[in-house]
Amino acid sequence: MAVSAAHAALAAGWRVDAAPRAGAAAQRLAETLCLTYAQLLFSRSPRVGALLLLATATAPAAALAGVASVLLALATASALGLPPEQRRSGQLSYNALMVGLALSALTPPSPFALGVLVVAVVASVLVTAALHLALGVGHGLPVLTLPFLAVFYLTIGALPQGAAPLALSEGGLLASYLQALGSILCAPRVDAGLLVLAALLLHSRIAAALSLSVFALAFHLSPALAPSLGLNAMLVAMALGAVWFIPGPASYAIALAGSLVSGALGLGLAARFERLGLPILIVPFNLTVPLVLYVMRQRVSDGGPHAVDFAPGTPEQNLAYFHSRRERFGAVRGVRFTAPFRGRWTCTQGVSGGLTHEGVWRHALDFEVLDADGRSFSGDGSSLEDYSCYRLPVTAPAAGVVARVIDGVPDNPVGEVNLDDNWGNVVIVYHAPGVYSCLAHLAPGSARVREGDPVAVGDVLALCGNSGRSATPHLHLQLQASADVGAATIPIELHDVVEVSASGELLHAARVPSRGEVIRRVEADDERALLLRFGYGEPRHARYLDGRRERSEQLTAGIDLLGRCVLRSESTDAVLYYEHTPSGFTVHDVVGPSGSSLHLLRVALSRVPFDASSSLRWNDRLPLRPFLPVWLRALYDVVSPLGAPSSLSMNYSARREGASLLVEGRSDRSSRDGSPWVVSAARLSPGVGLVSVDVRVRGRRQRVDLSPVAPPVEEGARITILPTERGTAHV
């Protein structure tokens, strides 16, 4: 955008001032500097980094050495051509920052000390880049501050004799805790510790609570050793309890165990380091965390504690996203399975159904087509052709590769079964390691696929039949861990299915149908799908009204480096991640300042199925924290990992209002007067798309009006108006 504006100005004969570009470069450098400091608390917030920078300013010489070390590290990384994203995030410079802070604390300023510092900073960048490749890419392990330790211990011998080691003075619990926090910045003082604590609280209340709890335990066990070992225990507890694992009782147990391991390592290594004349610093932390992470990566299943397997944020954000993903989309396994048929079918035997779904085959579902009277056939039911489901298409419940096909078993006459070929005709599809779907009792000669064929969700596999142990036509579906016919079942759930009942139609994100339930897939409606399609690179102007306050944003649709669809707010840097599939529109997350209009879009359009049924209702869940009173959020952050409610249940529906589609939502939770906590409405119009979003949270109204951004027109250019499906285009 800025480049296009500059080109236009040059074409018009204007002189482009370099000052804005220089200002933008300085702003980016300042942000990178703050992000470097933030890395020391596992944070990605410039505000957290700014507080830590302020903490080092309690010792001006140390602050100067730290800033100079970061700038030199960034220059070195740039000269070496190291990845720009690693430079901008501070990943390549925070170890250099630690080197600068530590060396400045141990030796007075001098030309010789400056030379040692320059060499050490450059070396730290080299070691950091090498360990990123060896540990990060090779084993998925964090680099932590291993480069700092390696460079520091190699250069400490070059310092003048008599340099004082970093040490903490004795004091009470609070004073010792603050000194330990300050020692993260090589400034074991109460004043620095207070600022570090403020930064930690700003970053994460969960991490702050973990650090204080573990340090208090260490202080209780040994007040004399707590100042030296407490720092390592705090860092280990924060890393394992809240950074690399989802915060909760299981991660807290791992954090406690890791803290004890780091304490044992500290006790065992302290005497040896002392004989060498070296401070132990944070060696136990750097040994314990990679050890525990490497061991936990060997688990065959990701049980408690759950690893952070998505783009990480703060511990609170990780916890909210994990619960949201599990509650919204189901948690049995990563593959999402939909109903393997078209139209409405009835579940005639569910899990542990009491007929054939017992023992190791209990996780299975049988389906038939029943009429309004509950009959599966017409006429007298003596012929296979009398049955409504007979020879209807059976479709792939998820994408995969066909692993096994049996197609030559004859159908049974009505009322008879074939026990020699118990499963009859079968198609087994591989979806993921240890996850196969098996569709059985198919009609002979009806297979449309062969072994090795790739299939997409909804592709026709075969036709429903009556082969094998089947007295009347029906479809049998089960999930299993291998491609063997007759293998034991594994737990099953269906996703994005509509339950049809006398009271209407309800969309379920995840459902295990029970006997008698009528279900169908979402029947895609192209018109609704078009209403929520954001054109790639297409800017939209958002007018955000919050009470009497009004502000503007420009929202731009795009695709990030991981292939995810995003809406970006150019003015607030907030990002909305969404998915647009043939069956619906889903918002996965919003990252960025709470003042962005994208948060309102998430509330109103959290999930919109592209189904034209006027009776369809659906439920979705939003993270609870943003809807709590501000004064309650800090307390909620501390208790949320211990089982506090994590989401707000919302009920949605869609209706026509003239040519527009109105998507409305209401929360289950209500205020004392009976009114819902949250009420939302989104209006979508043909040819325009999303027009407005209106959200009321406990009576407070917020609104966003959206409109296309007209492209700039060069002076003297001819304007031609062309009709398009989204309005008009100016050429």
PDB file of C-alpha atoms in Angstrom, residues 28-283:
ATOM      1  CA  ARG A  28       9.962  -1.346  13.921  1.00  0.00           C
ATOM      2  CA  LEU A  29      13.387  -1.327  15.576  1.00  0.00           C
ATOM      3  CA  ALA A  30      11.899  -0.190  18.893  1.00  0.00           C
ATOM      4  CA  GLU A  31       9.280  -2.953  18.668  1.00  0.00           C
ATOM      5  CA  THR A  32      11.969  -5.561  17.968  1.00  0.00           C
ATOM      6  CA  LEU A  33      13.955  -4.278  20.943  1.00  0.00           C
ATOM      7  CA  CYS A  34      10.926  -4.688  23.207  1.00  0.00           C
ATOM      8  CA  LEU A  35      10.121  -8.118  21.763  1.00  0.00           C
ATOM      9  CA  THR A  36      13.680  -9.197  22.550  1.00  0.00           C
ATOM     10  CA  TYR A  37      13.242  -8.279  26.211  1.00  0.00           C
ATOM     11  CA  ALA A  38       9.794  -9.952  26.258  1.00  0.00           C
ATOM     12  CA  GLN A  39      11.363 -13.276  25.233  1.00  0.00           C
ATOM     13  CA  LEU A  40      12.904 -13.513  28.720  1.00  0.00           C
ATOM     14  CA  LEU A  41       9.389 -14.115  30.134  1.00  0.00           C
ATOM     15  CA  PHE A  42       8.255 -16.335  27.229  1.00  0.00           C
ATOM     16  CA  SER A  43       6.162 -13.402  26.002  1.00  0.00           C
ATOM     17  CA  ARG A  44       5.475 -11.928  22.562  1.00  0.00           C
ATOM     18  CA  SER A  45       4.148  -8.605  23.821  1.00  0.00           C
ATOM     19  CA  PRO A  46       6.085  -5.364  23.176  1.00  0.00           C
ATOM     20  CA  ARG A  47       4.452  -3.864  26.279  1.00  0.00           C
ATOM     21  CA  VAL A  48       5.875  -6.643  28.444  1.00  0.00           C
ATOM     22  CA  GLY A  49       9.276  -6.047  26.863  1.00  0.00           C
ATOM     23  CA  ALA A  50       9.031  -2.315  27.506  1.00  0.00           C
ATOM     24  CA  LEU A  51       8.496  -2.943  31.220  1.00  0.00           C
ATOM     25  CA  LEU A  52      11.512  -5.257  31.328  1.00  0.00           C
ATOM     26  CA  LEU A  53      13.581  -2.620  29.529  1.00  0.00           C
ATOM     27  CA  LEU A  54      12.463  -0.144  32.182  1.00  0.00           C
ATOM     28  CA  ALA A  55      13.534  -2.624  34.873  1.00  0.00           C
ATOM     29  CA  THR A  56      17.089  -2.678  33.509  1.00  0.00           C
ATOM     30  CA  ALA A  57      17.092   1.114  33.578  1.00  0.00           C
ATOM     31  CA  THR A  58      17.325   0.913  37.381  1.00  0.00           C
ATOM     32  CA  ALA A  59      21.029   0.356  36.600  1.00  0.00           C
ATOM     33  CA  PRO A  60      21.795   2.738  33.680  1.00  0.00           C
ATOM     34  CA  ALA A  61      25.077   1.054  32.705  1.00  0.00           C
ATOM     35  CA  ALA A  62      23.354  -2.320  32.459  1.00  0.00           C
ATOM     36  CA  ALA A  63      20.505  -0.824  30.437  1.00  0.00           C
ATOM     37  CA  LEU A  64      22.969   0.717  27.991  1.00  0.00           C
ATOM     38  CA  ALA A  65      24.880  -2.558  27.653  1.00  0.00           C
ATOM     39  CA  GLY A  66      21.654  -4.484  27.105  1.00  0.00           C
ATOM     40  CA  VAL A  67      20.314  -2.182  24.383  1.00  0.00           C
ATOM     41  CA  ALA A  68      23.715  -2.028  22.653  1.00  0.00           C
ATOM     42  CA  SER A  69      23.978  -5.823  22.739  1.00  0.00           C
ATOM     43  CA  VAL A  70      20.558  -6.219  21.118  1.00  0.00           C
ATOM     44  CA  LEU A  71      21.360  -3.709  18.370  1.00  0.00           C
ATOM     45  CA  LEU A  72      24.700  -5.402  17.659  1.00  0.00           C
ATOM     46  CA  ALA A  73      23.010  -8.832  17.610  1.00  0.00           C
ATOM     47  CA  LEU A  74      20.379  -7.615  15.143  1.00  0.00           C
ATOM     48  CA  ALA A  75      23.061  -6.104  12.919  1.00  0.00           C
ATOM     49  CA  THR A  76      25.027  -9.365  13.033  1.00  0.00           C
ATOM     50  CA  ALA A  77      21.972 -11.461  12.217  1.00  0.00           C
ATOM     51  CA  SER A  78      21.103  -9.141   9.337  1.00  0.00           C
ATOM     52  CA  ALA A  79      24.654  -9.258   7.971  1.00  0.00           C
ATOM     53  CA  LEU A  80      24.556 -13.068   8.088  1.00  0.00           C
ATOM     54  CA  GLY A  81      21.226 -13.111   6.262  1.00  0.00           C
ATOM     55  CA  LEU A  82      19.450 -15.034   9.033  1.00  0.00           C
ATOM     56  CA  PRO A  83      15.632 -15.371   8.781  1.00  0.00           C
ATOM     57  CA  PRO A  84      13.893 -11.974   9.052  1.00  0.00           C
ATOM     58  CA  GLU A  85      11.019 -13.359  11.138  1.00  0.00           C
ATOM     59  CA  GLN A  86      13.489 -14.637  13.745  1.00  0.00           C
ATOM     60  CA  ARG A  87      15.208 -11.242  13.807  1.00  0.00           C
ATOM     61  CA  ARG A  88      11.957  -9.299  14.174  1.00  0.00           C
ATOM     62  CA  SER A  89      10.610 -11.538  16.959  1.00  0.00           C
ATOM     63  CA  GLY A  90      13.782 -11.244  19.051  1.00  0.00           C
ATOM     64  CA  GLN A  91      14.579 -14.955  18.891  1.00  0.00           C
ATOM     65  CA  LEU A  92      18.118 -14.291  17.672  1.00  0.00           C
ATOM     66  CA  SER A  93      18.924 -11.435  20.048  1.00  0.00           C
ATOM     67  CA  TYR A  94      17.577 -12.262  23.519  1.00  0.00           C
ATOM     68  CA  ASN A  95      20.608 -14.421  24.353  1.00  0.00           C
ATOM     69  CA  ALA A  96      22.838 -11.533  23.318  1.00  0.00           C
ATOM     70  CA  LEU A  97      20.785  -9.336  25.643  1.00  0.00           C
ATOM     71  CA  MET A  98      21.489 -11.738  28.511  1.00  0.00           C
ATOM     72  CA  VAL A  99      25.200 -11.708  27.658  1.00  0.00           C
ATOM     73  CA  GLY A 100      25.271  -7.915  27.744  1.00  0.00           C
ATOM     74  CA  LEU A 101      23.383  -7.676  31.025  1.00  0.00           C
ATOM     75  CA  ALA A 102      25.504 -10.346  32.736  1.00  0.00           C
ATOM     76  CA  LEU A 103      28.897  -9.023  31.603  1.00  0.00           C
ATOM     77  CA  SER A 104      28.000  -5.445  32.484  1.00  0.00           C
ATOM     78  CA  ALA A 105      26.966  -6.591  35.976  1.00  0.00           C
ATOM     79  CA  LEU A 106      30.271  -8.420  36.526  1.00  0.00           C
ATOM     80  CA  THR A 107      32.851  -5.928  35.297  1.00  0.00           C
ATOM     81  CA  PRO A 108      33.178  -2.138  35.201  1.00  0.00           C
ATOM     82  CA  PRO A 109      33.180  -0.358  31.834  1.00  0.00           C
ATOM     83  CA  SER A 110      36.510  -0.306  29.994  1.00  0.00           C
ATOM     84  CA  PRO A 111      37.768  -0.607  26.419  1.00  0.00           C
ATOM     85  CA  PHE A 112      38.802  -4.186  27.130  1.00  0.00           C
ATOM     86  CA  ALA A 113      35.405  -5.069  28.596  1.00  0.00           C
ATOM     87  CA  LEU A 114      33.742  -3.483  25.561  1.00  0.00           C
ATOM     88  CA  GLY A 115      35.821  -5.637  23.232  1.00  0.00           C
ATOM     89  CA  VAL A 116      34.929  -8.768  25.180  1.00  0.00           C
ATOM     90  CA  LEU A 117      31.256  -7.794  25.014  1.00  0.00           C
ATOM     91  CA  VAL A 118      31.330  -7.322  21.233  1.00  0.00           C
ATOM     92  CA  VAL A 119      32.941 -10.714  20.673  1.00  0.00           C
ATOM     93  CA  ALA A 120      30.526 -12.401  23.092  1.00  0.00           C
ATOM     94  CA  VAL A 121      27.442 -10.855  21.472  1.00  0.00           C
ATOM     95  CA  VAL A 122      28.492 -11.931  17.976  1.00  0.00           C
ATOM     96  CA  ALA A 123      29.268 -15.413  19.283  1.00  0.00           C
ATOM     97  CA  SER A 124      25.864 -15.630  20.968  1.00  0.00           C
ATOM     98  CA  VAL A 125      24.115 -14.939  17.643  1.00  0.00           C
ATOM     99  CA  LEU A 126      26.094 -17.716  15.952  1.00  0.00           C
ATOM    100  CA  VAL A 127      25.386 -20.214  18.733  1.00  0.00           C
ATOM    101  CA  THR A 128      21.695 -19.240  18.845  1.00  0.00           C
ATOM    102  CA  ALA A 129      21.250 -19.733  15.092  1.00  0.00           C
ATOM    103  CA  ALA A 130      23.060 -23.079  15.222  1.00  0.00           C
ATOM    104  CA  LEU A 131      20.956 -24.349  18.138  1.00  0.00           C
ATOM    105  CA  HIS A 132      17.735 -23.196  16.468  1.00  0.00           C
ATOM    106  CA  LEU A 133      18.586 -25.562  13.635  1.00  0.00           C
ATOM    107  CA  ALA A 134      19.915 -28.419  15.790  1.00  0.00           C
ATOM    108  CA  LEU A 135      17.292 -28.361  18.539  1.00  0.00           C
ATOM    109  CA  GLY A 136      14.316 -26.581  17.029  1.00  0.00           C
ATOM    110  CA  VAL A 137      14.231 -28.024  13.520  1.00  0.00           C
ATOM    111  CA  GLY A 138      15.897 -31.304  14.398  1.00  0.00           C
ATOM    112  CA  HIS A 139      14.038 -32.219  17.589  1.00  0.00           C
ATOM    113  CA  GLY A 140      11.334 -29.619  18.173  1.00  0.00           C
ATOM    114  CA  LEU A 141      13.016 -28.423  21.380  1.00  0.00           C
ATOM    115  CA  PRO A 142      13.420 -24.809  22.533  1.00  0.00           C
ATOM    116  CA  VAL A 143      16.800 -23.102  22.551  1.00  0.00           C
ATOM    117  CA  LEU A 144      16.047 -21.291  25.839  1.00  0.00           C
ATOM    118  CA  THR A 145      19.185 -19.514  27.168  1.00  0.00           C
ATOM    119  CA  LEU A 146      21.712 -22.228  26.337  1.00  0.00           C
ATOM    120  CA  PRO A 147      23.600 -19.874  23.960  1.00  0.00           C
ATOM    121  CA  PHE A 148      23.921 -17.302  26.752  1.00  0.00           C
ATOM    122  CA  LEU A 149      25.361 -19.889  29.141  1.00  0.00           C
ATOM    123  CA  ALA A 150      27.789 -21.269  26.570  1.00  0.00           C
ATOM    124  CA  VAL A 151      29.141 -17.830  25.616  1.00  0.00           C
ATOM    125  CA  PHE A 152      29.126 -16.492  29.170  1.00  0.00           C
ATOM    126  CA  TYR A 153      31.178 -19.351  30.597  1.00  0.00           C
ATOM    127  CA  LEU A 154      33.674 -19.114  27.719  1.00  0.00           C
ATOM    128  CA  THR A 155      34.180 -15.376  28.146  1.00  0.00           C
ATOM    129  CA  ILE A 156      34.038 -15.012  31.927  1.00  0.00           C
ATOM    130  CA  GLY A 157      37.696 -16.069  32.144  1.00  0.00           C
ATOM    131  CA  ALA A 158      38.672 -13.030  30.093  1.00  0.00           C
ATOM    132  CA  LEU A 159      37.208 -10.639  32.667  1.00  0.00           C
ATOM    133  CA  PRO A 160      39.515  -8.859  35.146  1.00  0.00           C
ATOM    134  CA  GLN A 161      40.281 -10.850  38.280  1.00  0.00           C
ATOM    135  CA  GLY A 162      38.118 -10.135  41.250  1.00  0.00           C
ATOM    136  CA  ALA A 163      34.873  -9.580  39.379  1.00  0.00           C
ATOM    137  CA  ALA A 164      32.020 -10.042  41.840  1.00  0.00           C
ATOM    138  CA  PRO A 165      29.651 -12.926  41.093  1.00  0.00           C
ATOM    139  CA  LEU A 166      25.927 -12.320  40.782  1.00  0.00           C
ATOM    140  CA  ALA A 167      24.404 -12.930  44.209  1.00  0.00           C
ATOM    141  CA  LEU A 168      21.155 -12.363  46.076  1.00  0.00           C
ATOM    142  CA  SER A 169      21.018 -10.985  49.582  1.00  0.00           C
ATOM    143  CA  GLU A 170      19.022 -12.737  52.267  1.00  0.00           C
ATOM    144  CA  GLY A 171      15.593 -11.433  53.218  1.00  0.00           C
ATOM    145  CA  GLY A 172      11.975 -12.380  53.741  1.00  0.00           C
ATOM    146  CA  LEU A 173       9.825 -14.294  51.260  1.00  0.00           C
ATOM    147  CA  LEU A 174       8.614 -11.246  49.320  1.00  0.00           C
ATOM    148  CA  ALA A 175      12.029  -9.579  49.168  1.00  0.00           C
ATOM    149  CA  SER A 176      13.699 -12.825  48.072  1.00  0.00           C
ATOM    150  CA  TYR A 177      10.994 -13.411  45.448  1.00  0.00           C
ATOM    151  CA  LEU A 178      11.434  -9.933  43.988  1.00  0.00           C
ATOM    152  CA  GLN A 179      15.208 -10.307  43.970  1.00  0.00           C
ATOM    153  CA  ALA A 180      14.855 -13.632  42.150  1.00  0.00           C
ATOM    154  CA  LEU A 181      12.634 -11.964  39.551  1.00  0.00           C
ATOM    155  CA  GLY A 182      15.156  -9.167  39.146  1.00  0.00           C
ATOM    156  CA  SER A 183      17.935 -11.698  38.651  1.00  0.00           C
ATOM    157  CA  ILE A 184      16.233 -12.741  35.394  1.00  0.00           C
ATOM    158  CA  LEU A 185      17.734  -9.470  34.134  1.00  0.00           C
ATOM    159  CA  CYS A 186      20.955  -9.972  36.122  1.00  0.00           C
ATOM    160  CA  ALA A 187      19.659  -7.298  38.514  1.00  0.00           C
ATOM    161  CA  PRO A 188      18.916  -9.090  41.832  1.00  0.00           C
ATOM    162  CA  ARG A 189      17.304  -6.050  43.444  1.00  0.00           C
ATOM    163  CA  VAL A 190      13.846  -5.374  44.791  1.00  0.00           C
ATOM    164  CA  ASP A 191      13.230  -2.314  42.604  1.00  0.00           C
ATOM    165  CA  ALA A 192      14.043  -4.230  39.419  1.00  0.00           C
ATOM    166  CA  GLY A 193      12.025  -7.187  40.689  1.00  0.00           C
ATOM    167  CA  LEU A 194       8.929  -5.039  41.145  1.00  0.00           C
ATOM    168  CA  LEU A 195       9.046  -3.998  37.493  1.00  0.00           C
ATOM    169  CA  VAL A 196       9.644  -7.596  36.379  1.00  0.00           C
ATOM    170  CA  LEU A 197       6.639  -8.658  38.463  1.00  0.00           C
ATOM    171  CA  ALA A 198       4.529  -5.974  36.767  1.00  0.00           C
ATOM    172  CA  ALA A 199       5.648  -7.278  33.374  1.00  0.00           C
ATOM    173  CA  LEU A 200       4.898 -10.862  34.432  1.00  0.00           C
ATOM    174  CA  LEU A 201       1.405  -9.942  35.630  1.00  0.00           C
ATOM    175  CA  LEU A 202       0.778  -8.082  32.382  1.00  0.00           C
ATOM    176  CA  HIS A 203       1.900 -11.125  30.414  1.00  0.00           C
ATOM    177  CA  SER A 204       0.135 -13.867  32.384  1.00  0.00           C
ATOM    178  CA  ARG A 205      -1.556 -14.139  35.745  1.00  0.00           C
ATOM    179  CA  ILE A 206      -1.240 -17.930  35.479  1.00  0.00           C
ATOM    180  CA  ALA A 207       2.542 -17.721  35.053  1.00  0.00           C
ATOM    181  CA  ALA A 208       2.800 -15.214  37.902  1.00  0.00           C
ATOM    182  CA  ALA A 209       0.843 -17.486  40.243  1.00  0.00           C
ATOM    183  CA  LEU A 210       3.017 -20.454  39.290  1.00  0.00           C
ATOM    184  CA  SER A 211       6.239 -18.535  39.886  1.00  0.00           C
ATOM    185  CA  LEU A 212       5.167 -17.296  43.315  1.00  0.00           C
ATOM    186  CA  SER A 213       3.825 -20.707  44.402  1.00  0.00           C
ATOM    187  CA  VAL A 214       6.984 -22.579  43.455  1.00  0.00           C
ATOM    188  CA  PHE A 215       9.278 -19.958  44.951  1.00  0.00           C
ATOM    189  CA  ALA A 216       7.272 -19.956  48.197  1.00  0.00           C
ATOM    190  CA  LEU A 217       7.657 -23.747  48.369  1.00  0.00           C
ATOM    191  CA  ALA A 218      11.428 -23.473  47.832  1.00  0.00           C
ATOM    192  CA  PHE A 219      11.660 -20.723  50.451  1.00  0.00           C
ATOM    193  CA  HIS A 220       9.697 -22.831  52.939  1.00  0.00           C
ATOM    194  CA  LEU A 221      11.975 -25.825  52.409  1.00  0.00           C
ATOM    195  CA  SER A 222      15.220 -23.850  52.640  1.00  0.00           C
ATOM    196  CA  PRO A 223      15.251 -20.048  53.013  1.00  0.00           C
ATOM    197  CA  ALA A 224      19.020 -20.031  52.533  1.00  0.00           C
ATOM    198  CA  LEU A 225      18.928 -21.880  49.213  1.00  0.00           C
ATOM    199  CA  ALA A 226      15.711 -20.333  47.883  1.00  0.00           C
ATOM    200  CA  PRO A 227      17.391 -17.224  46.399  1.00  0.00           C
ATOM    201  CA  SER A 228      19.757 -19.324  44.269  1.00  0.00           C
ATOM    202  CA  LEU A 229      17.513 -22.274  43.394  1.00  0.00           C
ATOM    203  CA  GLY A 230      14.189 -20.426  43.378  1.00  0.00           C
ATOM    204  CA  LEU A 231      14.898 -18.632  40.101  1.00  0.00           C
ATOM    205  CA  ASN A 232      15.444 -21.924  38.261  1.00  0.00           C
ATOM    206  CA  ALA A 233      12.371 -23.447  39.874  1.00  0.00           C
ATOM    207  CA  MET A 234      10.240 -20.452  38.831  1.00  0.00           C
ATOM    208  CA  LEU A 235      11.395 -20.556  35.232  1.00  0.00           C
ATOM    209  CA  VAL A 236      10.862 -24.320  35.027  1.00  0.00           C
ATOM    210  CA  ALA A 237       7.374 -24.025  36.535  1.00  0.00           C
ATOM    211  CA  MET A 238       6.341 -21.291  34.093  1.00  0.00           C
ATOM    212  CA  ALA A 239       7.778 -23.132  31.085  1.00  0.00           C
ATOM    213  CA  LEU A 240       6.250 -26.538  31.833  1.00  0.00           C
ATOM    214  CA  GLY A 241       3.123 -25.446  33.654  1.00  0.00           C
ATOM    215  CA  ALA A 242       1.950 -22.724  31.298  1.00  0.00           C
ATOM    216  CA  VAL A 243       4.046 -22.324  28.125  1.00  0.00           C
ATOM    217  CA  TRP A 244       4.638 -25.701  26.462  1.00  0.00           C
ATOM    218  CA  PHE A 245       1.619 -27.411  28.008  1.00  0.00           C
ATOM    219  CA  ILE A 246      -1.989 -26.314  28.445  1.00  0.00           C
ATOM    220  CA  PRO A 247      -2.348 -24.917  31.987  1.00  0.00           C
ATOM    221  CA  GLY A 248      -4.216 -27.284  34.287  1.00  0.00           C
ATOM    222  CA  PRO A 249      -3.747 -29.751  37.136  1.00  0.00           C
ATOM    223  CA  ALA A 250      -1.712 -32.149  34.958  1.00  0.00           C
ATOM    224  CA  SER A 251       0.646 -29.412  33.726  1.00  0.00           C
ATOM    225  CA  TYR A 252       0.986 -28.113  37.275  1.00  0.00           C
ATOM    226  CA  ALA A 253       2.036 -31.598  38.410  1.00  0.00           C
ATOM    227  CA  ILE A 254       4.678 -31.692  35.661  1.00  0.00           C
ATOM    228  CA  ALA A 255       5.766 -28.179  36.641  1.00  0.00           C
ATOM    229  CA  LEU A 256       6.194 -29.214  40.265  1.00  0.00           C
ATOM    230  CA  ALA A 257       8.113 -32.348  39.306  1.00  0.00           C
ATOM    231  CA  GLY A 258      10.318 -30.343  36.954  1.00  0.00           C
ATOM    232  CA  SER A 259      10.984 -27.757  39.645  1.00  0.00           C
ATOM    233  CA  LEU A 260      12.095 -30.497  42.045  1.00  0.00           C
ATOM    234  CA  VAL A 261      14.364 -31.942  39.344  1.00  0.00           C
ATOM    235  CA  SER A 262      15.900 -28.516  38.728  1.00  0.00           C
ATOM    236  CA  GLY A 263      16.426 -28.136  42.479  1.00  0.00           C
ATOM    237  CA  ALA A 264      18.195 -31.475  42.646  1.00  0.00           C
ATOM    238  CA  LEU A 265      20.369 -30.529  39.686  1.00  0.00           C
ATOM    239  CA  GLY A 266      21.158 -27.203  41.297  1.00  0.00           C
ATOM    240  CA  LEU A 267      22.218 -28.830  44.549  1.00  0.00           C
ATOM    241  CA  GLY A 268      24.325 -31.381  42.713  1.00  0.00           C
ATOM    242  CA  LEU A 269      26.039 -28.905  40.404  1.00  0.00           C
ATOM    243  CA  ALA A 270      26.485 -25.918  42.722  1.00  0.00           C
ATOM    244  CA  ALA A 271      29.568 -27.273  44.504  1.00  0.00           C
ATOM    245  CA  ARG A 272      31.232 -28.275  41.243  1.00  0.00           C
ATOM    246  CA  PHE A 273      30.597 -24.871  39.677  1.00  0.00           C
ATOM    247  CA  GLU A 274      31.871 -23.181  42.830  1.00  0.00           C
ATOM    248  CA  ARG A 275      35.163 -25.095  42.639  1.00  0.00           C
ATOM    249  CA  LEU A 276      35.532 -23.800  39.088  1.00  0.00           C
ATOM    250  CA  GLY A 277      34.808 -20.276  40.247  1.00  0.00           C
ATOM    251  CA  LEU A 278      31.645 -20.068  38.121  1.00  0.00           C
ATOM    252  CA  PRO A 279      28.133 -19.024  39.137  1.00  0.00           C
ATOM    253  CA  ILE A 280      25.522 -21.701  38.407  1.00  0.00           C
ATOM    254  CA  LEU A 281      23.045 -19.095  37.065  1.00  0.00           C
ATOM    255  CA  ILE A 282      20.160 -20.822  35.184  1.00  0.00           C
ATOM    256  CA  VAL A 283      21.896 -24.051  34.237  1.00  0.00           C
TER     257      VAL A 283
END
